CSV table of C-alpha atoms and ligand atoms in Angstrom, one decimal:
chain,number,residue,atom,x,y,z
A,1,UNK,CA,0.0,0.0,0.0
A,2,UNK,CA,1.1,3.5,-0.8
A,3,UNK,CA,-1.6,5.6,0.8
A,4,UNK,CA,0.5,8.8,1.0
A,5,UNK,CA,-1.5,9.6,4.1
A,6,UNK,CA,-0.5,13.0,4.7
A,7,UNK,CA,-2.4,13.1,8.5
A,8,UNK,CA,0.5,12.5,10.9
A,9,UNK,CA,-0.8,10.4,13.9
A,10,UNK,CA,1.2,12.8,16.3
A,11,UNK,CA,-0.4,16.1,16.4
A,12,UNK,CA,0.3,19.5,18.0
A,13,UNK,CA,-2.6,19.8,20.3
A,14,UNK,CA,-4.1,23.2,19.8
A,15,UNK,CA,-5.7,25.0,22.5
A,16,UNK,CA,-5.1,28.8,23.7
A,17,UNK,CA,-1.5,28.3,24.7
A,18,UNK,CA,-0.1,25.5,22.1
A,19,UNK,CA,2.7,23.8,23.3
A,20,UNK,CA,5.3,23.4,20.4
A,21,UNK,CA,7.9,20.9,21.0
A,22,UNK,CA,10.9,21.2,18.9
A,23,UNK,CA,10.9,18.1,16.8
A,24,UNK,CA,7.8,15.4,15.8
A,25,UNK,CA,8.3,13.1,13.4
A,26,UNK,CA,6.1,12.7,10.4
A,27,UNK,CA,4.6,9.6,10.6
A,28,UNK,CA,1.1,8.2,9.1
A,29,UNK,CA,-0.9,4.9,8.4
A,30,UNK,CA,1.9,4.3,5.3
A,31,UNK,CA,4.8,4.1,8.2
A,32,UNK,CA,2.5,1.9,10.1
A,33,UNK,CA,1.3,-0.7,6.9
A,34,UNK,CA,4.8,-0.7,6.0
A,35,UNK,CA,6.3,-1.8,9.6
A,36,UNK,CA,3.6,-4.5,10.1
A,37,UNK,CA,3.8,-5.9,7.1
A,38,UNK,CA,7.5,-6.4,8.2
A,39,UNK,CA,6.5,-8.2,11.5
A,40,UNK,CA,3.8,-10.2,9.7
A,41,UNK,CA,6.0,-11.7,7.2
A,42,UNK,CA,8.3,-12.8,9.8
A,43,UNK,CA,12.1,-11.2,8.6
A,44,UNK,CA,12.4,-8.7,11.4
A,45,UNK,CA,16.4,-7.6,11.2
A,46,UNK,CA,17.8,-6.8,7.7
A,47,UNK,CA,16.2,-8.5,4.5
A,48,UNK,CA,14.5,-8.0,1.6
A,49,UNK,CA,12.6,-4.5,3.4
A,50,UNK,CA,16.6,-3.3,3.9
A,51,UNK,CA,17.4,-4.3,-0.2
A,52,UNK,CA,14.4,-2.2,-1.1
A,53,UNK,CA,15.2,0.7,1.0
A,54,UNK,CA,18.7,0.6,-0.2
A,55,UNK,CA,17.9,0.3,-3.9
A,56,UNK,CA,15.3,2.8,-3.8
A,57,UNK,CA,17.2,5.3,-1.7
A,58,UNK,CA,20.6,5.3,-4.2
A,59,UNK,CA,17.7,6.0,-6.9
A,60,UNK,CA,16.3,8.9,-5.2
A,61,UNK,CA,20.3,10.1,-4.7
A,62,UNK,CA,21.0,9.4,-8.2
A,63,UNK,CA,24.6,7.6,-6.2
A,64,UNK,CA,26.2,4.1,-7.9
A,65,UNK,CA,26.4,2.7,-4.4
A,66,UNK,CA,24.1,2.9,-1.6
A,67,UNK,CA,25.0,0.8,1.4
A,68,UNK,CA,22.8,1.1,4.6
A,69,UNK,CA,23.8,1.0,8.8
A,70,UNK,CA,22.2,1.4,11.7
A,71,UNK,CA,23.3,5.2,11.9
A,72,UNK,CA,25.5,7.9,10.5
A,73,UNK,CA,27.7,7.5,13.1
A,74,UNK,CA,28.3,3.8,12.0
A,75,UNK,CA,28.5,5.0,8.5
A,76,UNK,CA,31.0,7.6,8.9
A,77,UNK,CA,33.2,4.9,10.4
A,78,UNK,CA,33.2,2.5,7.8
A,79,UNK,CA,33.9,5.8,5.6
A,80,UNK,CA,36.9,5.8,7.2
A,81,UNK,CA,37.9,2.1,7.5
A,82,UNK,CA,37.0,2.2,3.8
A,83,UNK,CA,39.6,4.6,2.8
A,84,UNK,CA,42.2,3.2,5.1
A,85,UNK,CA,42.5,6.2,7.8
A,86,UNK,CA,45.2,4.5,10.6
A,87,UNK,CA,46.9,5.3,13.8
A,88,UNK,CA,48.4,9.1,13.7
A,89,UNK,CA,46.6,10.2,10.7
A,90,UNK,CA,44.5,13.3,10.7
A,91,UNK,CA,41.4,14.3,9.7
A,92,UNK,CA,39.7,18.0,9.3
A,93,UNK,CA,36.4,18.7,10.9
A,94,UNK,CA,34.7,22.0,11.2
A,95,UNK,CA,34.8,23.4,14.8
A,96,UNK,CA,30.8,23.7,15.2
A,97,UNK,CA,29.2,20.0,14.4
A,98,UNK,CA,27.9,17.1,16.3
A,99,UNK,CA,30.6,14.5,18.2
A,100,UNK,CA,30.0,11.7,16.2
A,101,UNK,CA,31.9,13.3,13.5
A,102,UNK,CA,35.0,13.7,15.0
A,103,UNK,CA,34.4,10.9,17.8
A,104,UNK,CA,34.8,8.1,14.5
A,105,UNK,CA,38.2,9.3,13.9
A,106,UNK,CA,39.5,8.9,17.6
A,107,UNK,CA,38.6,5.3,17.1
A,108,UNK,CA,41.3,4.7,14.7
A,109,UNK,CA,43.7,6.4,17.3
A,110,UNK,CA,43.8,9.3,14.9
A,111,UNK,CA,43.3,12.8,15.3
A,112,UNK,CA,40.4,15.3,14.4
A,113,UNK,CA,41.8,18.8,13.5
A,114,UNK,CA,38.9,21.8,14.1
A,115,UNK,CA,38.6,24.5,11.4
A,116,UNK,CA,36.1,27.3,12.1
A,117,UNK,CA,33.5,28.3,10.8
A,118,UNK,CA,32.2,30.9,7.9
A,119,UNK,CA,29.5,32.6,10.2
A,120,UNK,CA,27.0,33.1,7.8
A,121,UNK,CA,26.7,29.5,7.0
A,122,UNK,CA,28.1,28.0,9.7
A,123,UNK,CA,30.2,25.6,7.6
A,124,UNK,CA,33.4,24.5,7.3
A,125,UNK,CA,35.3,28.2,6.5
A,126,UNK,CA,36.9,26.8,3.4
A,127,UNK,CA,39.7,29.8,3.9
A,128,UNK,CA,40.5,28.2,6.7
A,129,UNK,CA,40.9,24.4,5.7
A,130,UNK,CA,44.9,25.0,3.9
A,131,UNK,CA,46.5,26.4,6.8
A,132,UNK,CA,45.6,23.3,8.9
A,133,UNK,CA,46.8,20.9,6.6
A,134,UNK,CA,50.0,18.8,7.6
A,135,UNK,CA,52.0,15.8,6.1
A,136,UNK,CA,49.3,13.5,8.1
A,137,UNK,CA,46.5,14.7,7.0
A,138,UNK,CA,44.1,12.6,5.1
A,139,UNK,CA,40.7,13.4,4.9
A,140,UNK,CA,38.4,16.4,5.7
A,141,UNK,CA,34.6,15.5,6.9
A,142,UNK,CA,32.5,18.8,5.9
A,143,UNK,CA,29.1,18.7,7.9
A,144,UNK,CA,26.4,20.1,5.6
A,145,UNK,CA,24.8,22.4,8.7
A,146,UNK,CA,21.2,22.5,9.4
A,147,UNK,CA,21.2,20.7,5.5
A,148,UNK,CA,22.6,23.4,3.6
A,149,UNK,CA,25.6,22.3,1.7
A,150,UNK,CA,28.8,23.2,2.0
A,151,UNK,CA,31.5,25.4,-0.6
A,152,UNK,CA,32.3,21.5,-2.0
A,153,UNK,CA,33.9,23.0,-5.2
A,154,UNK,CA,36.6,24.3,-2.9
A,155,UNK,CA,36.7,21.9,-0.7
A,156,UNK,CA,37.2,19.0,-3.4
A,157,UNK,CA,39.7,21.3,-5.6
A,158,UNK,CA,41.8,21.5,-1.8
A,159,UNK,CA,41.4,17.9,-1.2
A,160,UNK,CA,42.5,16.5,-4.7
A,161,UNK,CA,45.4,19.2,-4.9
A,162,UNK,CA,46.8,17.9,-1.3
A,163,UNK,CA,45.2,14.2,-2.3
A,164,UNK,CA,43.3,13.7,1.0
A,165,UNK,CA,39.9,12.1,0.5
A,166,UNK,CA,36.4,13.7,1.5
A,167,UNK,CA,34.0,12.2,3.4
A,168,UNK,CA,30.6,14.4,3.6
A,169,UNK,CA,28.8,14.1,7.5
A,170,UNK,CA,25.2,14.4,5.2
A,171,UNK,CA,23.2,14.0,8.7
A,172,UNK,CA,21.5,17.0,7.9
A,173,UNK,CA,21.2,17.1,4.4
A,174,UNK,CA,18.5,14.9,3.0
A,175,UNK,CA,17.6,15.9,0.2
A,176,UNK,CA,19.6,19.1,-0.4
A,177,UNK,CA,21.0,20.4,-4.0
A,178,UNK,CA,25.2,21.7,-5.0
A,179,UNK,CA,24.7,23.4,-8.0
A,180,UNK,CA,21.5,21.3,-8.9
A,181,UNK,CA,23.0,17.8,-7.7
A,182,UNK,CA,22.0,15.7,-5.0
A,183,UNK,CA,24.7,15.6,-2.2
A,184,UNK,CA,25.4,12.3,-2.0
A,185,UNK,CA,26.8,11.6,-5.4
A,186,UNK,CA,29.5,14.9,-4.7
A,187,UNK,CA,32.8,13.8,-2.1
A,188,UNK,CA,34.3,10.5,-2.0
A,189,UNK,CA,31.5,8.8,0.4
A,190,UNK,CA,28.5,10.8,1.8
A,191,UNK,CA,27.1,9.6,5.1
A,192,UNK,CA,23.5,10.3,6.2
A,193,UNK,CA,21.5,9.7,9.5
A,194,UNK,CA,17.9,8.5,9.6
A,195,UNK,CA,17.7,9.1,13.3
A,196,UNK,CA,14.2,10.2,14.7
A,197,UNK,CA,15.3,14.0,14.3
A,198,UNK,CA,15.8,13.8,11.0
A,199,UNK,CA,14.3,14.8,7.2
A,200,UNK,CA,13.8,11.4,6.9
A,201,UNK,CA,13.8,8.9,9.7
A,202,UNK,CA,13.9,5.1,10.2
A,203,UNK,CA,14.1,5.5,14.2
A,204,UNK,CA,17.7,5.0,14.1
A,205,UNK,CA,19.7,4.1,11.0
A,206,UNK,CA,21.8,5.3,8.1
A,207,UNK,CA,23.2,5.6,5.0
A,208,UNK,CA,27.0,5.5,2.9
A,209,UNK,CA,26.7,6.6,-0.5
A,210,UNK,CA,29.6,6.1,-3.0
A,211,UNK,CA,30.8,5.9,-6.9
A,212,UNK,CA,33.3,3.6,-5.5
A,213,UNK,CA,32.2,0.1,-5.8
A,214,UNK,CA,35.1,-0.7,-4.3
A,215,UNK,CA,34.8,1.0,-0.4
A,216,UNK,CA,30.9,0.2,-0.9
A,217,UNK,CA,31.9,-3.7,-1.1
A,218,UNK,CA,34.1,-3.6,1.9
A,219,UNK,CA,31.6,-1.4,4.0
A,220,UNK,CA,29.0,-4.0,3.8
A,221,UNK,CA,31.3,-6.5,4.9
A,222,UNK,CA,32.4,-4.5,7.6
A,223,UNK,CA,28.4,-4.0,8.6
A,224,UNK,CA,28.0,-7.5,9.3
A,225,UNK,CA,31.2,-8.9,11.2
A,226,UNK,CA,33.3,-9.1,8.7
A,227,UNK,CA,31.8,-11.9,6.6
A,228,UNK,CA,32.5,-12.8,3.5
A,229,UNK,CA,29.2,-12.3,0.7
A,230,UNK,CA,25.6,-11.0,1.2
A,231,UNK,CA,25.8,-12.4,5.1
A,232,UNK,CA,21.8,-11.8,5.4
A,233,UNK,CA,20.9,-14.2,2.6
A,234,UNK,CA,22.2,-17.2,4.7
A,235,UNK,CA,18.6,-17.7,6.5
A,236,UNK,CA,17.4,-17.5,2.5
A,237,UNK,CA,16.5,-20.2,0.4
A,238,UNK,CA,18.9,-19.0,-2.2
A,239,UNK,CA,21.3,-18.8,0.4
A,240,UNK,CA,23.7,-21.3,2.2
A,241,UNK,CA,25.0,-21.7,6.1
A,242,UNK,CA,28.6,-21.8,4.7
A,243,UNK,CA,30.2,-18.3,5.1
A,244,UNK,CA,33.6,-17.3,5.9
A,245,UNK,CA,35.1,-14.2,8.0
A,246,UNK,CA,37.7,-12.1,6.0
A,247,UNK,CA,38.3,-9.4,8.9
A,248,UNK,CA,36.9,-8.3,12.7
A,249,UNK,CA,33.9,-6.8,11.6
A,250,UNK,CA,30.6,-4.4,13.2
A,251,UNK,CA,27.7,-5.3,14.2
A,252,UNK,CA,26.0,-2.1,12.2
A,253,UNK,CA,23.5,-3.5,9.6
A,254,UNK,CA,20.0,-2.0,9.4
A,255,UNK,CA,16.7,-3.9,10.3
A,256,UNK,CA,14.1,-4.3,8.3
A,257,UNK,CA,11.6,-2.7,10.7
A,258,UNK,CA,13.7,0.3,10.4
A,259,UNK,CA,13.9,-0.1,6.3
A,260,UNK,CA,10.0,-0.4,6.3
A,261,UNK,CA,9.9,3.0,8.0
A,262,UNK,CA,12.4,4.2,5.3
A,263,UNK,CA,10.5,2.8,2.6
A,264,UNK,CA,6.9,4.4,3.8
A,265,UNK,CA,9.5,8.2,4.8
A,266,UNK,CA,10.9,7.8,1.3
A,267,UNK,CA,7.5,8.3,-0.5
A,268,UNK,CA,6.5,11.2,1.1
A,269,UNK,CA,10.5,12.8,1.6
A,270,UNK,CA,9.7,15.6,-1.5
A,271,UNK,CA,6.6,16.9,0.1
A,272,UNK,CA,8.1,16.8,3.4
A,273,UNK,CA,11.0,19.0,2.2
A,274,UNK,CA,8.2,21.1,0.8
A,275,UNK,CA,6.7,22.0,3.6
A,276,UNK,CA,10.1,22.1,5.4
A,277,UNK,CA,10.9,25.5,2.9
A,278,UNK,CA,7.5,26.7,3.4
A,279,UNK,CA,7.8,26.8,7.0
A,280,UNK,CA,11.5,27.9,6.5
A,281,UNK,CA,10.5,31.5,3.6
A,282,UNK,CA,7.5,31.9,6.4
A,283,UNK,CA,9.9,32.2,9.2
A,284,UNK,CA,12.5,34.2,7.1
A,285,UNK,CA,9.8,36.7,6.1
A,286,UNK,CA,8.1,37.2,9.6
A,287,UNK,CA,11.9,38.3,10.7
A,288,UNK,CA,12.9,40.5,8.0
A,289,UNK,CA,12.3,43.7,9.8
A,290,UNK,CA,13.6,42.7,13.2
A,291,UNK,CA,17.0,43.8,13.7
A,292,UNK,CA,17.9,41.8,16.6
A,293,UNK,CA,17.5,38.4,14.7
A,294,UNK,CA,19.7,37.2,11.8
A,295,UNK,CA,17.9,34.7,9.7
A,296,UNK,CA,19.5,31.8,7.9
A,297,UNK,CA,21.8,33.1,4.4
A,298,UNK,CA,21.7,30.0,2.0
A,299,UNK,CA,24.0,30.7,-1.1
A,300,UNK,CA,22.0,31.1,-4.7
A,301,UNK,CA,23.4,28.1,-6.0
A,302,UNK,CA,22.2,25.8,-3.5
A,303,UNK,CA,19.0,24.4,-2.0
A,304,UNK,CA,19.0,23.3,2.3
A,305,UNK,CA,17.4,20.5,3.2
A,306,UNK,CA,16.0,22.6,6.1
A,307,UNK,CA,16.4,20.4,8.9
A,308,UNK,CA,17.0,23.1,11.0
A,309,UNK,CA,16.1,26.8,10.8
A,310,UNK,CA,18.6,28.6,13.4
A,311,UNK,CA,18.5,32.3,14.0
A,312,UNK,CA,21.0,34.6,15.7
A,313,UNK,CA,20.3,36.9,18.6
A,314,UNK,CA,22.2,39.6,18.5
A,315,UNK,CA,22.7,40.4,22.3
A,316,UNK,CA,24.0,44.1,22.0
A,317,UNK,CA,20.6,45.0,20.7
A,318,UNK,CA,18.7,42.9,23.6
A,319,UNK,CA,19.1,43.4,27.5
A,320,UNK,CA,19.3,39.7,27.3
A,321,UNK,CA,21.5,36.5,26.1
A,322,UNK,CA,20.8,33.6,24.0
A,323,UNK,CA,20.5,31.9,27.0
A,324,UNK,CA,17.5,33.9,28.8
A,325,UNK,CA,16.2,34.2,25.3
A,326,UNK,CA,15.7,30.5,24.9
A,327,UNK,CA,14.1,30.3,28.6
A,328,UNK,CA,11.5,33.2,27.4
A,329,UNK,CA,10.6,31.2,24.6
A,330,UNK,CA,10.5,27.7,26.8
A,331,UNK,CA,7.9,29.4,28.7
A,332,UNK,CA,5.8,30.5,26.2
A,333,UNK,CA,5.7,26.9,25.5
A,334,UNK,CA,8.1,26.7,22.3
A,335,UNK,CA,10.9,24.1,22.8
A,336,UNK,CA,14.5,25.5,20.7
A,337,UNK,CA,18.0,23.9,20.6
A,338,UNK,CA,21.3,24.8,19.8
A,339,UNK,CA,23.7,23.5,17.0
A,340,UNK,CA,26.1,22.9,18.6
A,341,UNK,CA,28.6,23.5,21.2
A,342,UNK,CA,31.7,23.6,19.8
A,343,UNK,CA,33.8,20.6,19.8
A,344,UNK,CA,36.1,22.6,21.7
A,345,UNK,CA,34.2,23.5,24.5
A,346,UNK,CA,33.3,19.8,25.5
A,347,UNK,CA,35.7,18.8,28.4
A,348,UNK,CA,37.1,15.7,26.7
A,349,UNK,CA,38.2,17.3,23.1
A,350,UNK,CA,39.7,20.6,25.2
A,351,UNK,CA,42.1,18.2,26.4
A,352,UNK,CA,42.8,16.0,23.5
A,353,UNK,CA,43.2,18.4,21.1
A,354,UNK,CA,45.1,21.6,21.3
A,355,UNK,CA,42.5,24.0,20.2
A,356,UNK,CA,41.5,27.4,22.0
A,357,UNK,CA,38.8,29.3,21.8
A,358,UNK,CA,40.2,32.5,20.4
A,359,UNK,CA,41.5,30.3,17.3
A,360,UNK,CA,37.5,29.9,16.5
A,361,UNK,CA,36.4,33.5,16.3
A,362,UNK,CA,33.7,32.6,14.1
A,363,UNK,CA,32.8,29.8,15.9
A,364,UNK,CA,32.7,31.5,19.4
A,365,UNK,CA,30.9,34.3,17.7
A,366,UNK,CA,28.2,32.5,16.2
A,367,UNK,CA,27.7,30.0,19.4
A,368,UNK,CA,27.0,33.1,21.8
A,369,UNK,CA,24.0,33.4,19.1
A,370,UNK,CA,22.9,30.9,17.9
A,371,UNK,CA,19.5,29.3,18.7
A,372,UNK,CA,17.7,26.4,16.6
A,373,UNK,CA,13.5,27.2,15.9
A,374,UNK,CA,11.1,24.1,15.6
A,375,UNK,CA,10.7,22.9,11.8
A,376,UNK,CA,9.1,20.2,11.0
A,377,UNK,CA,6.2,19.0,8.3
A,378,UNK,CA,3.4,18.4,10.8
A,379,UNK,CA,3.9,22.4,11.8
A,380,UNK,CA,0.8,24.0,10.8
A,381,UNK,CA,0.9,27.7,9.3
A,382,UNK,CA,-0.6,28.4,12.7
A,383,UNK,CA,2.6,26.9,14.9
A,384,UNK,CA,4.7,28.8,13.2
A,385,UNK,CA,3.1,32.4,13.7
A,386,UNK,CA,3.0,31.3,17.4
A,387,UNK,CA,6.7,30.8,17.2
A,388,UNK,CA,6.8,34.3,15.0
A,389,UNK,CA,4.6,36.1,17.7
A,390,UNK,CA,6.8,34.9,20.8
A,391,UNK,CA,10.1,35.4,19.2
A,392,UNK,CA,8.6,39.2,18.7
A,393,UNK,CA,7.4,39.4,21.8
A,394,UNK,CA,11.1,38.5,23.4
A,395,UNK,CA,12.7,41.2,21.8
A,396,UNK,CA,9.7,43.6,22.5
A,397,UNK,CA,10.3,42.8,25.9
A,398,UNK,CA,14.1,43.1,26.1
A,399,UNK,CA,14.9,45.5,23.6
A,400,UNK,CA,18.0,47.9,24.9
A,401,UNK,CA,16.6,51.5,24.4
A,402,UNK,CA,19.0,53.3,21.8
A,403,UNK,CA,21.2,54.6,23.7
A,404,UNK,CA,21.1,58.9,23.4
A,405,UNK,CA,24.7,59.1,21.9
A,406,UNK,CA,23.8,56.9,19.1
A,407,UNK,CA,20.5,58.7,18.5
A,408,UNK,CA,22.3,61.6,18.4
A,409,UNK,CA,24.6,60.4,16.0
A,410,UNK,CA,21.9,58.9,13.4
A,411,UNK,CA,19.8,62.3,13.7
A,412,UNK,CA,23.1,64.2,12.7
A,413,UNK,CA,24.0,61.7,9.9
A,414,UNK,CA,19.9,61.6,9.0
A,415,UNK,CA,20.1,65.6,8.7
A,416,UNK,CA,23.3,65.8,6.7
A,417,UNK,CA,22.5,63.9,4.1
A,418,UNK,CA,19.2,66.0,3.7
A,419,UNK,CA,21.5,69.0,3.6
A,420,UNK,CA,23.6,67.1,0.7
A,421,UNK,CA,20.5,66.7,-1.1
A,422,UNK,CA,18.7,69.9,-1.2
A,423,UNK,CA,22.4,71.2,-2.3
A,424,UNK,CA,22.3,68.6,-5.2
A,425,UNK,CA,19.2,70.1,-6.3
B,501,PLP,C1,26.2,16.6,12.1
B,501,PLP,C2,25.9,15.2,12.6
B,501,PLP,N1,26.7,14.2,12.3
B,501,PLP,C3,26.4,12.9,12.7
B,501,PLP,C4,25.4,12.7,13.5
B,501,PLP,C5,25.2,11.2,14.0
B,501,PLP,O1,24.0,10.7,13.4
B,501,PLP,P1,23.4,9.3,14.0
B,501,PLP,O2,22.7,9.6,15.2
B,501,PLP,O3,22.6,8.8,12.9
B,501,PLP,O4,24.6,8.4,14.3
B,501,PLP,C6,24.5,13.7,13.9
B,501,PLP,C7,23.3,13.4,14.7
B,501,PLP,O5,22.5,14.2,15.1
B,501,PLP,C8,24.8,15.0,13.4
B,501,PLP,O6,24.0,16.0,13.8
């Protein structure tokens, strides 16, 4: 069945005061035929359901390979494995991103080397990428933040020029659009989460995609201990209890039960990322006369994913932080996040690595401001103006009055250029 049921069974409840949390997965009767037809035909971990998914997701990419895991994390891994990263090596990372992109390298007893941030984007500042490059370096990871995609004509020309390999953290980006291609078919292996956050979501789970058939071979022997050929097909009838371990493998493969929610996510993915930009330009326009907030800058010759709309306060306009800010709006019941704390801030990677905070500028910067707004299909037009109308009501609240120097100052500069004008005439 393909329904395309577009009521989600989770609703906002709407009364005088809604509460809106800050995520809620989309998921309808197609999610739920899908995952019982999984129990009822008896394959519960990965099958024929995980095939499908697989197949039909490297379609949707437009990718040769498309080779599925339990989550990005587990993905970005076998990345890694794939292209032999080892003991001393070290690999690039921007300074604002998730742990599990650096915490995959530290397994190899390798190193993850920060690189701020552009603050606009909030991607890897690909100024910054040449000057952290050393005679061990051997991949950079660019994180498409919030699903916008990052400078990857750069970033590729820097990688093949100092012949590191790139691995693209995609957690955020599906679908998204370089230059009118899907990422996932742009760096060396792309990596995407399904978890329950996400654009698409299978629970937990993910996804490697690749041109090389090569590394996507070797991941899906990695996924399943190590074992030689198509491990799952030995319960089959086709398949056969002889099978042989070529290397210490993971325990990462996908279930089907998570595939079937893939399958049911999959059908609906371009309408979800639909209403994702429609909530996104409604947001975007509601703020574009308010000073205080900077609204997401997407580049002209890309298209976000939008799976997350983050703003910036900026404090020297506001009696308050991003902190209090973010409290105000928790008790006007709107839940927000923030993306991320730098890597450098966490206890354990201050003391591994050797990074300080005043080599991040942009990083620091943007962190002070930033704060993640709910966005999500199953938001209504109504959500999001009660998002709109408590943001505005923060900064109506908390507003610093101008102070009399700088009124002064733009009364002056207002009356001179009047002046200028009538003398033009
Ligand atoms: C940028 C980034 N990379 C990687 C991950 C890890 O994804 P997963 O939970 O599927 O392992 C996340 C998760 O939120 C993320 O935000």
């Amino acid at each position: 069945m393909c329904s395309l049921d577009r009521r989600p069974f989770i609703r906002i409840v709407s009364g005088d005061k809604m509460e809106i949390p800050f995520h809620k997965p989309y998921i309808t009767e197609d999610e739920v035929f899908e995952v019982l037809d999984s129990l009822r035909s008896g394959w519960l971990t990965m099958g024929p359901k995980t095939v499908a998914f697989e197949e039909k997701f490297r379609e949707y990419i437009g990718s040769r390979n498309a080779v599925s895991m339990n989550s990005c994390t587990a993905a970005l891994h076998l990345a890694l494995k794939a292209i032999g990263l080892g003991r001393g090596d070290e690999v690039l990372v921007p300074a604002i991103t998730f742990t599990a992109t650096a915490e995959v390298i530290t397994y190899f007893n390798a190193k993850p080397v920060l690189v701020d941030v552009d603050d606009r984007t909030f991607n890897i500042d690909t100024s910054r990428i040449e000057e952290k490059i050393t005679k061990n370096t051997r991949a950079i990871i660019p994180v498409h933040y919030a699903g916008q995609p990052c400078d990857m004509d750069e970033i590729l020309a820097i990688a093949r020029q100092n012949n590191l390999s790139v691995i693209e953290d995609a957690a955020h980006a599906v679908p998204a659009l370089y230059k009118n291609q899907k990422v996932g078919t742009l760096g060396d292996i792309t990596c995407f989460s399904f978890y329950a956050t996400k654009s698409l979501t299978t629970g937990e789970g993910g996804m490697a995609t690749t041109e090389n058939d090569e590394w996507a071979e070797r991941m899906k022997i990695l996924r399943l201990h190590g074992i030689s050929k198509d491990a799952w097909k030995r319960y089959t009838r086709e398949g056969s209890w002889y099978y042989e371990v070529i290397e210490p493998g993971y325990k990462y493969n996908m279930t089907d039960i998570q595939a079937a929610l893939g399958l049911a996510q999959l059908r609906k993915l371009d309408w979800m990322w639909q209403r994702r930009k429609e909530i996104a330009e409604r947001y975007t326009n509601a703020f574009a006369s308010s000073e205080e907030i900077t609204t997401p800058s997407v580049k002209a010759d890309r298209d976000s994913a939008w799976h997350l709309y983050v703003i910036k306060v900026d404090s020297r306009m506001l009696q308050i932080g991003r902190n209090r800010f973010i409290e105000e709006l928790k008790n006007e019941g709107i839940s927000t996040s923030v993306h991320f704390i730098p890597l450098y801030r966490h206890p354990y990677y201050k003391s591994a690595l050797d990074g300080k905070p005043s080599e991040f500028p942009a990083s620091e910067r943007s962190y002070e401001q930033i704060i993640s707004l709910p966005i999500y299909p199953s938001m209504t037009d109504e959500h999001v103006d009660q998002v709109v109308s408590s943001v505005r009501r923060v900064i109506r609240d908390y507003r610093r009055p101008v102070e009399k120097t700088r009124l002064d100052q733009h009364l002056i500069s207002r009356l001179n250029r009047t002046v200028e004008n009538e003398a033009s005439c």
